[in-house]
Amino acid sequence: MRSMNRDFASSCVLCFTESWLSENIPDSTLKLEGFHLLRADRQASLSGKTKGGGVCFYINSGWCTDVTVIAQHYSSSLEYLFIHCKPFYSPREFASFILAAVYIPPDADAQAAQCALAEQILHMERTFPDSLIIALGDFNKANLSHELPKYKQYIKCPTREERTLDHCYSTISGAYRAVPRASLGLFDHVIIHLIPAYRQRLKLSKPVVRTKKLWSNEAVEELRTCLETTDWDTMKAASNSLDEFTDTVTSYIHFCEDSIVPSRTRVSYNNDKPWFTPKLKKLWLEKRKAFRSGDRDCYREAKYRFTKEVDIAKHQHSEKMQQQISENDSASVWKGFRNITNYKPKTPHSTDDLLLANTLNDFYCRFDEPSGSLHTSNGPNNRSTLDTHSPTSPPSIEPSPPSNTSPTTPPSSPHTKEDFTPPPPTTTLHIHEADVRKQFRSLNARKAPGPDGVSPATLRHCANELAPVFSGIFNSSLQACHVPACFKSSTIIPVPKKPRITGLNDYRPVALTSVVMKSFERLVLSHLKTLTAPLLDPLQFAYRANRSVDDAINMALHFILQHLDSPGTYARILFVDFSSAFNTILPDHLRGKLSQMNVPDPICRWITDFLTDRKQHVRLGKNVSDSRTISTGSPQGCVLSPLLFSLYTNCCTSTLQSVKLIKFADDTTVIGLISDGDESAYRREVERLVSWCSHNNLVLNAQKTVEIIVDFRKHTAPLPPHHPV
């Protein structure tokens, strides 16, 4: 071998099938310098054959010396040899390698051999979950693609005449590149040289650098003391407007957090083990330091501590995975399965493109363009109802008179101290300090801060200190019917809807908004739900007490099945999809709808101000787009958005007994209960829905709007499709 090809002599492993070796041939006659021989000769008593067969491995001593035979099998249909190798170096994602030399004779029962081999490989997977299994050899007519669908076959070239009889299987796609070489001696098969093409997981993606705040007890106490001794009244007296005071408060809190709470930068690599804790890393560094010092006793002690901590960390990680699977929570169960199987969905690579960020921002603001037009696959669009607010004029804090007519541009005036002290209009909502404190304490400290920089961790740890100042800001906002500008600012994070991006609409805009504003929204949400609950459409199942999406499904099934019990009936079910539903809400239209539902006028004006003159920018990687001002729609990610859309579409109901319109937020289903083949009522209701959507600035997505026909009648003619959009 060494004289024939230097590549083979320097290979890590040499695998031979049909070795024709027997117990009469000693290992000394088969010795290759620098290689260790492991052989499995054919056993006549087990295979029923006296000659031929047999498999063996030559392991390069420069690659691995820790080799163990873990399984052997001899029969008339299958021969294999499994060995366990722990090389001197391997990618971190593989703890060891399981190599299997396989020989399946030409006259063997291929199906039985495949099943037996697959069962043994699966057993090895369970026994060595962190090892890479590679099965190779002469398979003749057998193939593992059915028994082991996740295993990839690397050898595509002919290995004997025009047929590919030799296979190599593993779970890593593209791990090896097979190159045919000349036959060895009188062998009737060509030699296959498997050249590694695997890229380490470490090199597939760049390291992720994360900065994390260290919320120690000392840091929390110091931050609490700082905020408790702050004179908020001085800030309020020095501010000329509610916007300025709110911006000063949030900026000051962000400054205090950055100054007091220390941060730690951590670099995580793609091949890091999930159980490798910071404590383990510290012990690992101590072990390396002891090794370099040359002190054997110190190194032995450091190695013992590290090994013991590894066992503890693995055990704790295993218990955590088991707890996730056993919990009565589907999200935790799926998270546990993903961690165990190391499943990572394929997502498009993030693009750091400033031009794309600006293009996406313009695209998300397309419904706010006065001169633009809305595009759908089919169907009319009425742009005359769009809001024409000036994008540059700030709203006045003075409450404007109520109006249910066409949209008007809010007056623009500089903020003065008189603006900051508005006349006290009567309102049905007053925010109590205890409610604000309760909201802050319920925040998830791990969530990201909004554009104002106030983190939920600060609000949670310092709820007692911050509740008084923010409850005052909230009540001033409700009295003035004006939302501070820093609370309305949002950062749009484009989230891909599918792995392959084909257009701008394949990015879902998720708004990262102020955490303080989200708490404020929850308080308003509770009040708004109480006011509107009696007047909500009974077939709207979102944001209703003791109702869920399962109730909506069950109600739809009840209507359909009850109708189909009668003879000569069938049902047509139209699943309606809206394009960017939340982004098309017209604030002035919504205000009129809220007034009709007996929502107090101050709350209506506050919601209108909340939805108008919102500043937003798109963040794509490290690039941030230019800021745009928008006065149409409610951002995805805001707490109030789903309920506001439900109230916006509350008047969209069916007036016919044979047509049901079921809604769950923006998911709408039209059910036509057809009797005696008369579809006129169903078709009129669908056309009415299309007209209503056009009048209310909602865009129907014809590509995702689908219809299902449930018809159990016999001898029925094909039903004509309906093309309302």
XYZ file of C-alpha atoms in Angstrom:
725
model
C 0.000 0.000 0.000
C 2.780 2.421 0.873
C 4.545 1.781 -2.417
C 1.330 2.140 -4.458
C -0.035 5.396 -3.164
C 1.163 7.766 -0.508
C -2.419 8.965 0.037
C -3.504 5.513 1.179
C -0.471 5.120 3.408
C -1.331 8.386 5.180
C -5.048 7.626 5.464
C -6.621 7.451 8.905
C -8.477 4.192 8.255
C -8.231 1.401 5.671
C -11.297 -0.829 5.324
C -11.261 -4.154 3.451
C -14.192 -6.450 2.689
C -13.973 -10.036 1.400
C -10.583 -10.291 3.067
C -10.599 -14.112 2.769
C -8.657 -14.277 6.017
C -8.832 -17.240 8.360
C -7.450 -18.251 11.727
C -4.557 -19.958 9.927
C -3.201 -16.570 8.841
C -1.505 -14.780 11.775
C -1.589 -10.999 12.247
C 2.184 -10.792 11.896
C 1.985 -11.619 8.186
C -0.572 -8.839 7.638
C 1.277 -6.103 9.486
C 1.450 -2.641 7.919
C 3.938 -0.236 9.448
C 2.165 2.533 11.353
C -1.212 0.738 11.319
C -3.106 -1.379 13.822
C -5.084 -4.357 12.454
C -8.582 -5.334 13.599
C -10.133 -8.259 11.743
C -13.335 -10.275 11.724
C -12.779 -13.483 9.754
C -15.623 -15.577 8.422
C -16.766 -18.278 10.853
C -17.798 -21.445 9.047
C -19.958 -22.626 11.938
C -22.014 -19.405 11.900
C -22.087 -18.491 8.229
C -22.284 -21.979 6.749
C -19.431 -21.184 4.355
C -15.814 -22.308 4.632
C -14.053 -19.669 2.548
C -14.403 -16.105 1.339
C -15.963 -13.237 3.221
C -14.401 -11.517 6.182
C -13.805 -7.828 6.916
C -10.970 -5.921 8.559
C -9.759 -2.441 9.510
C -6.294 -0.907 9.523
C -6.201 2.051 11.944
C -3.427 4.601 11.508
C -1.544 4.874 14.807
C -0.893 8.531 14.111
C -4.629 9.161 14.035
C -5.919 6.965 16.865
C -4.635 4.372 19.317
C -7.732 4.074 21.521
C -9.688 1.521 19.472
C -12.179 -1.034 20.794
C -14.154 -3.760 19.036
C -17.774 -3.358 20.176
C -19.769 -5.694 17.894
C -19.262 -8.546 15.419
C -21.723 -10.616 13.416
C -21.425 -13.610 11.098
C -24.276 -15.165 9.122
C -25.007 -16.327 5.611
C -26.615 -12.954 4.812
C -24.516 -10.426 6.729
C -21.066 -9.919 8.183
C -20.020 -6.791 10.038
C -17.429 -5.448 12.450
C -18.133 -2.368 14.617
C -15.224 -0.552 16.251
C -15.151 2.463 18.577
C -12.384 5.017 17.900
C -11.354 7.956 20.059
C -8.823 9.822 17.904
C -6.271 12.316 19.145
C -8.194 15.093 17.431
C -11.758 15.346 16.173
C -14.256 18.178 15.680
C -15.856 19.154 18.963
C -19.297 18.057 17.791
C -18.136 14.410 17.644
C -17.069 12.749 20.882
C -15.824 9.657 19.034
C -16.314 7.622 15.855
C -18.140 4.320 15.338
C -16.831 2.574 12.205
C -18.651 -0.412 10.718
C -17.136 -2.659 8.043
C -19.986 -4.449 6.244
C -20.125 -7.315 3.762
C -23.417 -8.583 2.312
C -22.893 -11.516 -0.114
C -24.496 -11.387 -3.590
C -26.744 -14.377 -2.838
C -27.840 -13.084 0.577
C -31.353 -12.135 1.635
C -30.849 -8.387 1.117
C -34.005 -7.372 2.988
C -33.107 -9.381 6.093
C -29.519 -8.115 5.994
C -30.660 -4.488 5.710
C -33.020 -4.815 8.672
C -30.408 -6.514 10.867
C -27.734 -3.943 10.016
C -30.108 -0.997 10.528
C -31.173 -2.360 13.910
C -27.538 -2.628 14.993
C -26.774 0.922 13.812
C -29.771 2.306 15.709
C -28.592 0.437 18.802
C -25.197 2.128 18.424
C -26.894 5.512 18.129
C -28.647 4.953 21.443
C -25.491 3.655 23.115
C -23.171 6.378 21.774
C -25.408 9.426 21.171
C -22.497 11.860 20.741
C -20.536 9.693 18.286
C -20.513 9.793 14.490
C -21.402 6.441 12.922
C -19.893 5.545 9.534
C -20.944 2.276 7.875
C -19.033 1.232 4.753
C -18.307 -1.881 2.744
C -19.593 -4.177 -0.001
C -23.402 -4.035 0.020
C -24.016 -5.672 -3.386
C -27.828 -5.541 -3.887
C -28.628 -4.064 -0.452
C -29.392 -0.416 0.261
C -30.096 1.353 3.570
C -32.042 4.304 2.139
C -35.380 2.858 3.296
C -34.349 1.552 6.733
C -32.188 4.594 7.591
C -33.589 7.559 5.636
C -31.493 10.163 7.466
C -28.231 8.480 6.435
C -26.459 9.789 3.330
C -24.665 7.585 0.787
C -21.395 9.138 -0.424
C -20.245 6.714 -3.152
C -21.960 7.493 -6.455
C -19.346 6.211 -8.922
C -19.288 2.604 -10.292
C -17.198 0.278 -8.116
C -17.469 -2.921 -10.170
C -17.961 -2.653 -13.920
C -20.949 -0.278 -14.277
C -22.545 -0.958 -10.911
C -22.138 0.767 -7.536
C -21.854 -2.137 -5.122
C -19.756 -0.447 -2.423
C -21.497 2.053 -0.163
C -20.564 4.434 2.640
C -23.267 5.813 4.957
C -23.337 8.512 7.596
C -25.703 11.184 8.892
C -23.605 14.165 7.760
C -24.549 15.487 4.343
C -21.518 15.942 2.076
C -19.041 14.690 4.676
C -16.889 12.816 2.129
C -16.035 13.012 -1.552
C -15.590 9.592 -3.166
C -12.780 9.227 -5.734
C -12.316 5.876 -7.583
C -8.781 4.528 -7.780
C -7.249 1.526 -9.525
C -7.979 -1.946 -8.195
C -5.574 -3.504 -5.728
C -3.948 -6.669 -7.100
C -6.549 -9.125 -8.363
C -9.490 -7.405 -6.662
C -12.561 -7.120 -8.906
C -13.665 -3.900 -7.156
C -11.994 -0.537 -7.557
C -10.506 1.161 -4.517
C -12.590 4.056 -3.231
C -10.690 6.943 -1.687
C -12.985 8.892 0.660
C -11.623 12.420 0.942
C -13.071 14.492 3.827
C -15.238 17.382 2.647
C -16.830 18.108 6.008
C -16.672 21.626 7.338
C -16.528 21.907 11.082
C -19.557 23.383 12.728
C -17.223 25.982 14.199
C -16.415 27.267 10.692
C -19.959 27.295 9.351
C -20.878 30.520 11.122
C -19.140 33.359 12.875
C -18.943 33.416 16.673
C -21.812 35.236 18.336
C -20.813 37.996 20.723
C -23.407 38.738 23.392
C -23.275 41.358 26.110
C -25.202 40.502 29.239
C -25.928 42.526 32.344
C -24.813 40.974 35.626
C -27.721 41.602 37.982
C -26.034 40.873 41.273
C -27.697 41.723 44.579
C -25.195 44.521 45.141
C -25.889 46.082 41.727
C -29.663 45.878 42.220
C -29.469 47.536 45.641
C -27.241 50.310 44.313
C -29.585 50.948 41.382
C -32.598 51.013 43.695
C -30.891 53.529 45.969
C -30.008 55.713 43.000
C -33.555 55.758 41.622
C -35.136 56.142 45.067
C -33.122 59.282 45.818
C -33.805 60.835 42.404
C -35.836 64.056 42.477
C -38.337 63.432 39.680
C -40.199 66.674 40.445
C -37.120 68.686 39.467
C -37.042 66.946 36.087
C -40.742 67.603 35.612
C -40.386 71.288 36.479
C -37.530 71.680 34.002
C -39.495 70.028 31.176
C -41.642 71.987 28.763
C -43.850 69.111 27.642
C -44.922 65.599 28.450
C -42.724 64.338 25.608
C -39.657 66.059 27.021
C -40.310 64.875 30.584
C -40.877 61.257 29.502
C -37.777 61.279 27.320
C -35.742 62.718 30.215
C -36.981 60.038 32.621
C -36.305 57.120 30.276
C -32.882 58.462 29.280
C -31.928 58.945 32.924
C -33.006 55.392 33.845
C -31.016 53.994 30.927
C -27.973 56.031 32.007
C -28.220 54.792 35.603
C -28.477 51.176 34.478
C -25.423 51.448 32.219
C -23.423 53.201 34.931
C -24.272 50.913 37.859
C -24.995 47.429 36.510
C -21.828 45.751 35.190
C -21.948 43.863 31.922
C -20.150 40.803 30.630
C -19.308 40.006 27.032
C -19.549 36.355 26.087
C -18.468 34.744 22.824
C -20.414 31.607 21.879
C -19.358 29.296 19.081
C -21.492 27.147 16.839
C -20.107 23.900 18.264
C -20.446 24.721 21.968
C -21.998 21.979 24.042
C -25.269 22.972 25.750
C -24.101 21.580 29.089
C -20.755 23.435 29.056
C -21.411 25.995 31.794
C -19.308 29.054 32.725
C -18.123 27.168 35.811
C -16.846 24.362 33.579
C -15.002 26.846 31.408
C -13.316 28.306 34.481
C -12.206 24.829 35.627
C -11.017 24.027 32.113
C -8.826 27.132 32.090
C -7.434 26.146 35.498
C -6.612 22.689 34.139
C -4.761 24.189 31.161
C -2.842 26.502 33.460
C -1.850 23.574 35.686
C -0.720 21.556 32.661
C 1.502 24.358 31.409
C 3.026 24.823 34.851
C 4.439 21.287 34.789
C 3.236 20.526 38.325
C 1.866 16.961 38.100
C 0.036 17.058 41.434
C -1.609 20.366 40.625
C -2.619 19.120 37.173
C -4.019 15.862 38.584
C -6.143 17.767 41.091
C -7.388 20.256 38.470
C -8.226 17.428 36.078
C -10.189 15.609 38.792
C -12.233 18.726 39.612
C -12.941 19.340 35.929
C -13.993 15.728 35.243
C -16.261 15.686 38.285
C -17.914 18.949 37.256
C -18.448 17.608 33.712
C -20.430 14.680 35.113
C -22.497 17.028 37.283
C -23.192 19.400 34.377
C -24.244 16.556 32.074
C -26.540 15.131 34.745
C -28.166 18.507 35.393
C -28.632 19.098 31.661
C -30.204 15.649 31.288
C -32.633 16.342 34.136
C -33.534 19.672 32.541
C -34.319 17.973 29.217
C -36.441 15.329 30.937
C -38.333 18.003 32.850
C -39.096 19.890 29.629
C -40.498 16.758 28.005
C -42.582 15.768 31.028
C -44.116 19.217 31.577
C -47.726 19.795 30.583
C -46.680 22.529 28.179
C -46.394 21.948 24.438
C -43.838 24.734 23.992
C -41.525 23.213 26.620
C -41.961 19.735 25.145
C -41.019 20.836 21.640
C -38.111 22.855 23.007
C -36.880 19.739 24.786
C -37.156 17.615 21.641
C -35.266 20.234 19.625
C -32.475 20.286 22.201
C -32.232 16.492 22.333
C -32.218 16.049 18.546
C -30.151 19.219 17.957
C -32.770 20.306 15.440
C -32.265 23.770 14.029
C -34.683 25.006 11.359
C -33.103 26.338 8.223
C -33.333 30.105 8.177
C -32.016 32.539 5.582
C -28.676 34.126 6.308
C -29.040 37.582 7.786
C -28.054 40.366 5.442
C -26.277 43.497 6.629
C -27.537 45.693 3.812
C -28.390 49.320 4.492
C -30.135 49.672 1.131
C -32.346 46.675 1.890
C -33.142 48.100 5.337
C -34.310 51.395 3.811
C -36.235 49.542 1.100
C -38.012 47.434 3.709
C -38.871 50.519 5.750
C -40.418 52.148 2.681
C -42.271 48.915 1.942
C -43.722 48.725 5.459
C -44.882 52.337 5.142
C -46.567 51.739 1.766
C -50.063 51.897 3.253
C -49.333 55.408 4.520
C -48.367 56.867 1.129
C -51.059 59.383 0.096
C -50.282 58.991 -3.602
C -49.613 55.268 -3.570
C -51.923 52.439 -4.387
C -52.582 49.148 -2.705
C -51.915 46.022 -4.710
C -53.821 42.785 -4.573
C -54.110 39.892 -6.932
C -57.684 40.851 -7.767
C -60.272 43.197 -6.381
C -60.737 46.954 -5.924
C -58.929 49.181 -3.490
C -60.177 52.524 -2.259
C -57.317 54.912 -1.464
C -59.599 57.842 -0.724
C -60.027 56.584 2.834
C -56.319 56.681 3.664
C -55.048 58.955 6.397
C -53.310 62.078 5.120
C -51.532 63.180 8.275
C -48.417 65.193 7.654
C -45.408 63.017 8.540
C -43.441 65.899 9.930
C -45.876 67.770 12.143
C -45.842 66.684 15.813
C -49.164 66.245 17.559
C -50.294 68.883 19.967
C -50.855 67.859 23.543
C -54.063 69.857 23.580
C -56.934 67.409 23.026
C -58.641 67.899 19.689
C -62.439 67.946 19.408
C -64.020 64.624 18.538
C -64.736 63.948 14.915
C -66.094 60.977 13.029
C -65.728 62.487 9.567
C -62.856 62.326 7.138
C -59.295 62.353 8.473
C -57.748 65.694 9.238
C -54.214 66.777 9.894
C -53.630 67.407 13.596
C -52.544 70.946 14.390
C -48.842 71.528 14.722
C -47.613 73.726 17.511
C -44.483 73.868 19.651
C -44.706 72.296 23.091
C -45.051 74.828 25.860
C -45.513 74.615 29.587
C -49.200 75.307 29.006
C -49.241 72.211 26.759
C -47.744 70.172 29.584
C -50.618 71.081 31.923
C -53.729 70.210 29.914
C -57.255 70.919 31.041
C -58.554 67.942 32.998
C -61.122 66.282 30.716
C -63.278 63.667 32.320
C -62.018 60.165 31.716
C -63.141 56.794 32.938
C -59.603 55.482 33.308
C -57.153 56.320 36.060
C -53.914 54.379 36.459
C -53.112 53.453 40.048
C -49.572 53.164 41.310
C -50.215 49.643 42.623
C -51.306 48.479 39.153
C -48.148 49.888 37.572
C -46.017 48.221 40.228
C -47.762 44.902 39.581
C -47.183 45.193 35.833
C -43.483 45.962 36.270
C -42.974 43.021 38.628
C -44.545 40.618 36.110
C -42.135 41.534 33.292
C -39.745 38.974 31.849
C -36.281 40.250 32.743
C -34.711 38.396 29.795
C -36.601 40.349 27.148
C -34.801 42.985 25.112
C -35.305 46.695 25.827
C -37.119 48.919 23.381
C -35.842 51.987 21.513
C -35.956 54.055 24.722
C -33.290 51.806 26.298
C -35.263 50.983 29.472
C -34.805 47.272 30.093
C -37.497 45.060 31.646
C -34.935 43.899 34.215
C -34.644 47.446 35.574
C -38.418 47.831 35.736
C -38.800 44.470 37.473
C -36.053 44.975 40.065
C -36.944 48.624 40.733
C -40.741 48.440 40.492
C -41.261 50.190 43.843
C -38.982 53.081 42.895
C -40.280 53.593 39.324
C -44.011 52.980 39.781
C -44.752 56.499 41.165
C -43.101 58.445 38.348
C -44.499 56.271 35.555
C -48.017 56.177 37.016
C -47.914 59.981 36.902
C -46.741 59.923 33.275
C -49.469 57.435 32.352
C -52.224 59.531 33.917
C -50.894 62.718 32.298
C -50.922 60.911 28.966
C -54.545 59.824 29.434
C -55.615 63.311 30.517
C -53.886 64.972 27.568
C -55.040 62.239 25.148
C -51.475 62.151 23.931
C -48.875 59.373 23.955
C -45.261 60.543 24.446
C -43.206 60.305 21.267
C -40.559 58.039 22.804
C -43.300 55.533 23.675
C -44.504 55.468 20.049
C -41.077 54.924 18.526
C -40.436 51.397 17.280
C -37.622 49.358 15.784
C -38.816 46.964 13.085
C -37.050 43.588 12.985
C -37.744 41.789 9.661
C -38.367 38.095 10.402
C -38.257 35.754 7.365
C -41.527 33.919 6.756
C -39.873 31.094 4.782
C -36.356 29.760 4.146
C -36.040 31.138 0.620
C -36.709 34.855 0.283
C -38.265 35.863 -3.043
C -39.573 39.349 -2.253
C -40.034 42.033 0.353
C -43.338 40.514 1.446
C -41.453 37.420 2.644
C -40.258 39.432 5.669
C -42.679 39.780 8.577
C -42.314 43.166 10.354
C -42.088 42.621 14.113
C -41.970 45.838 16.103
C -39.624 46.209 19.059
C -41.355 48.841 21.177
C -40.855 50.417 24.579
C -41.258 47.975 27.479
C -42.751 50.787 29.567
C -45.334 51.415 26.845
C -46.216 47.723 26.741
C -47.020 47.846 30.450
C -49.090 50.974 29.811
C -50.905 49.205 26.965
C -51.767 46.241 29.193
C -53.437 48.560 31.684
C -55.432 50.249 28.906
C -56.176 46.853 27.360
C -57.821 45.568 30.522
C -60.029 48.659 30.698
C -60.879 48.543 26.989
C -61.847 44.869 27.147
C -64.221 45.622 30.020
C -65.889 48.417 28.037
C -66.279 46.574 24.743
C -66.914 42.982 25.858
C -70.757 43.249 25.888
C -70.815 44.659 22.331
C -68.301 42.332 20.690
C -69.386 40.040 17.875
C -70.305 36.698 19.535
C -68.401 34.890 16.759
C -65.182 36.795 17.514
C -63.167 34.454 19.732
C -60.024 36.533 20.301
C -59.628 38.467 23.554
C -62.784 37.009 25.059
C -62.989 35.551 28.541
C -63.111 31.748 28.611
C -62.713 31.516 24.822
C -59.855 30.268 22.685
C -58.999 29.264 19.141
C -60.182 25.736 19.965
C -63.637 27.137 20.687
C -63.648 28.827 17.277
C -62.763 25.531 15.576
C -65.374 23.611 17.554
C -68.045 26.187 16.751
C -67.236 26.011 13.033
C -67.396 22.210 13.109
C -70.700 22.361 14.980
C -72.283 24.630 12.341
C -71.023 22.466 9.472
C -71.828 19.033 10.893
C -75.248 20.089 12.162
C -76.106 21.414 8.701
C -74.817 18.313 6.899
C -77.150 16.113 8.941
C -80.008 17.296 6.711
C -80.429 15.690 3.252
C -79.449 17.593 0.108
C -77.017 19.918 1.885
C -73.366 20.822 1.595
C -71.054 23.538 2.908
C -68.591 25.966 1.342
C -65.900 27.264 3.692
C -63.824 30.298 2.711
C -60.643 30.954 4.710
C -59.875 34.646 4.257
C -56.345 35.997 4.539
C -55.531 39.697 4.822
C -52.291 41.245 3.592
C -50.557 43.058 6.477
C -53.825 43.251 8.378
C -52.585 45.259 11.369
C -50.704 47.712 9.129
C -53.854 48.855 7.300
C -55.918 50.116 10.245
C -57.100 53.697 9.687
C -57.000 55.515 13.071
C -59.920 57.840 12.289
C -62.091 54.968 11.087
C -61.203 53.075 14.249
C -62.103 56.089 16.370
C -65.582 56.186 14.878
C -66.059 52.470 15.477
C -64.917 52.811 19.103
C -67.348 55.679 19.671
C -70.182 53.513 18.405
C -69.186 50.891 21.000
C -69.599 53.469 23.821
C -65.877 53.865 24.439
C -65.349 57.248 26.193
C -64.140 59.978 23.877
C -60.862 60.623 25.812
C -59.917 56.965 25.369
C -60.812 57.157 21.663
C -58.621 60.227 21.187
C -55.783 58.615 23.163
C -55.900 55.531 20.914
C -56.002 57.729 17.802
C -52.936 59.607 18.999
C -51.247 56.292 19.827
C -51.650 55.159 16.205
C -50.658 58.416 14.490
C -47.251 60.001 13.916
C -45.350 56.882 14.934
C -41.645 56.926 14.151
C -40.098 53.686 13.010
C -36.856 52.390 11.543
C -35.761 48.963 10.347
C -32.785 47.187 11.889
C -31.166 44.590 9.660
C -28.078 43.110 11.258
C -25.850 46.014 12.233
C -27.473 48.461 9.821
C -30.335 50.768 10.771
C -32.505 52.462 8.182
C -33.578 56.081 8.125
C -36.493 56.951 10.398
C -39.964 57.230 8.884
C -43.181 58.625 10.358
C -46.346 56.630 9.799
C -49.961 57.316 10.732
C -51.657 54.161 9.481
C -51.835 50.754 11.095
C -50.891 49.266 14.440
C -47.433 47.680 14.714
C -47.127 43.920 15.093
C -45.688 43.442 18.549
C -47.820 46.041 20.326
C -50.062 44.710 23.082
C -53.134 46.590 21.857
C -52.824 45.629 18.172
C -54.856 42.371 18.163
C -57.726 43.848 20.175
C -57.778 47.047 18.108
C -58.022 44.985 14.937
C -60.830 42.924 16.476
C -62.713 46.128 17.299
C -61.921 47.516 13.841
C -63.583 44.484 12.218
C -66.335 44.073 14.823
C -69.026 45.442 12.491
C -68.100 42.896 9.815
C -70.708 40.235 10.568
C -73.113 38.081 8.627
C -76.774 39.062 8.560
C -77.942 35.751 7.094
C -78.747 32.618 9.054
C -77.265 30.372 6.356
C -73.883 32.151 6.377
C -71.608 32.205 9.428
C -68.609 34.510 9.755
C -66.209 33.284 12.454
C -63.218 35.404 13.493
C -60.168 35.022 15.678
C -58.385 38.406 15.557
C -57.349 38.723 11.879
C -58.200 35.101 10.967
C -61.618 35.096 9.291
C -63.681 32.157 8.032
C -66.897 32.425 5.999
C -69.088 29.311 6.212
C -71.866 28.935 3.652
C -74.520 26.408 4.675
C -76.014 25.489 1.293
C -79.394 23.793 0.909
C -80.980 22.579 -2.355
C -78.019 23.931 -4.337
C -78.926 27.598 -3.692
C -75.640 29.478 -3.175
C -76.988 32.987 -3.744
C -76.892 33.969 -0.060
C -73.337 32.701 0.379
C -72.112 34.489 -2.750
C -73.805 37.759 -1.755
C -72.196 37.589 1.680
C -68.739 36.997 0.216
C -69.158 39.914 -2.198
C -70.349 42.053 0.722
C -67.208 41.079 2.650
C -65.025 42.129 -0.296
C -66.815 45.474 -0.526
C -66.504 46.029 3.229
C -62.761 45.299 3.118
C -62.268 47.760 0.263
C -64.131 50.486 2.158
C -62.140 49.871 5.359
C -58.704 49.742 3.710
C -58.223 45.987 4.275
C -56.409 44.152 1.493
C -57.456 40.587 0.700
C -54.615 38.225 -0.149
C -56.099 36.193 -3.007
C -53.123 33.832 -3.149
C -53.596 32.669 0.445
C -57.399 32.845 0.529
C -58.649 29.299 -0.026
C -62.021 27.571 -0.149
C -63.051 24.079 0.942
C -66.258 22.365 -0.192
C -67.718 19.686 2.071
C -70.258 17.697 0.053
C -71.382 14.140 0.852
C -74.208 14.031 -1.704
C -74.226 11.315 -4.332
C -74.149 11.993 -8.088
C -73.271 15.674 -7.754
C -72.011 17.837 -10.593
C -68.760 19.808 -10.114
C -69.489 23.007 -8.227
C -68.379 26.252 -9.882
C -65.583 28.146 -8.106
C -66.179 31.490 -6.531
C -63.966 34.426 -7.573
C -64.859 37.316 -5.296
C -61.336 38.729 -5.095
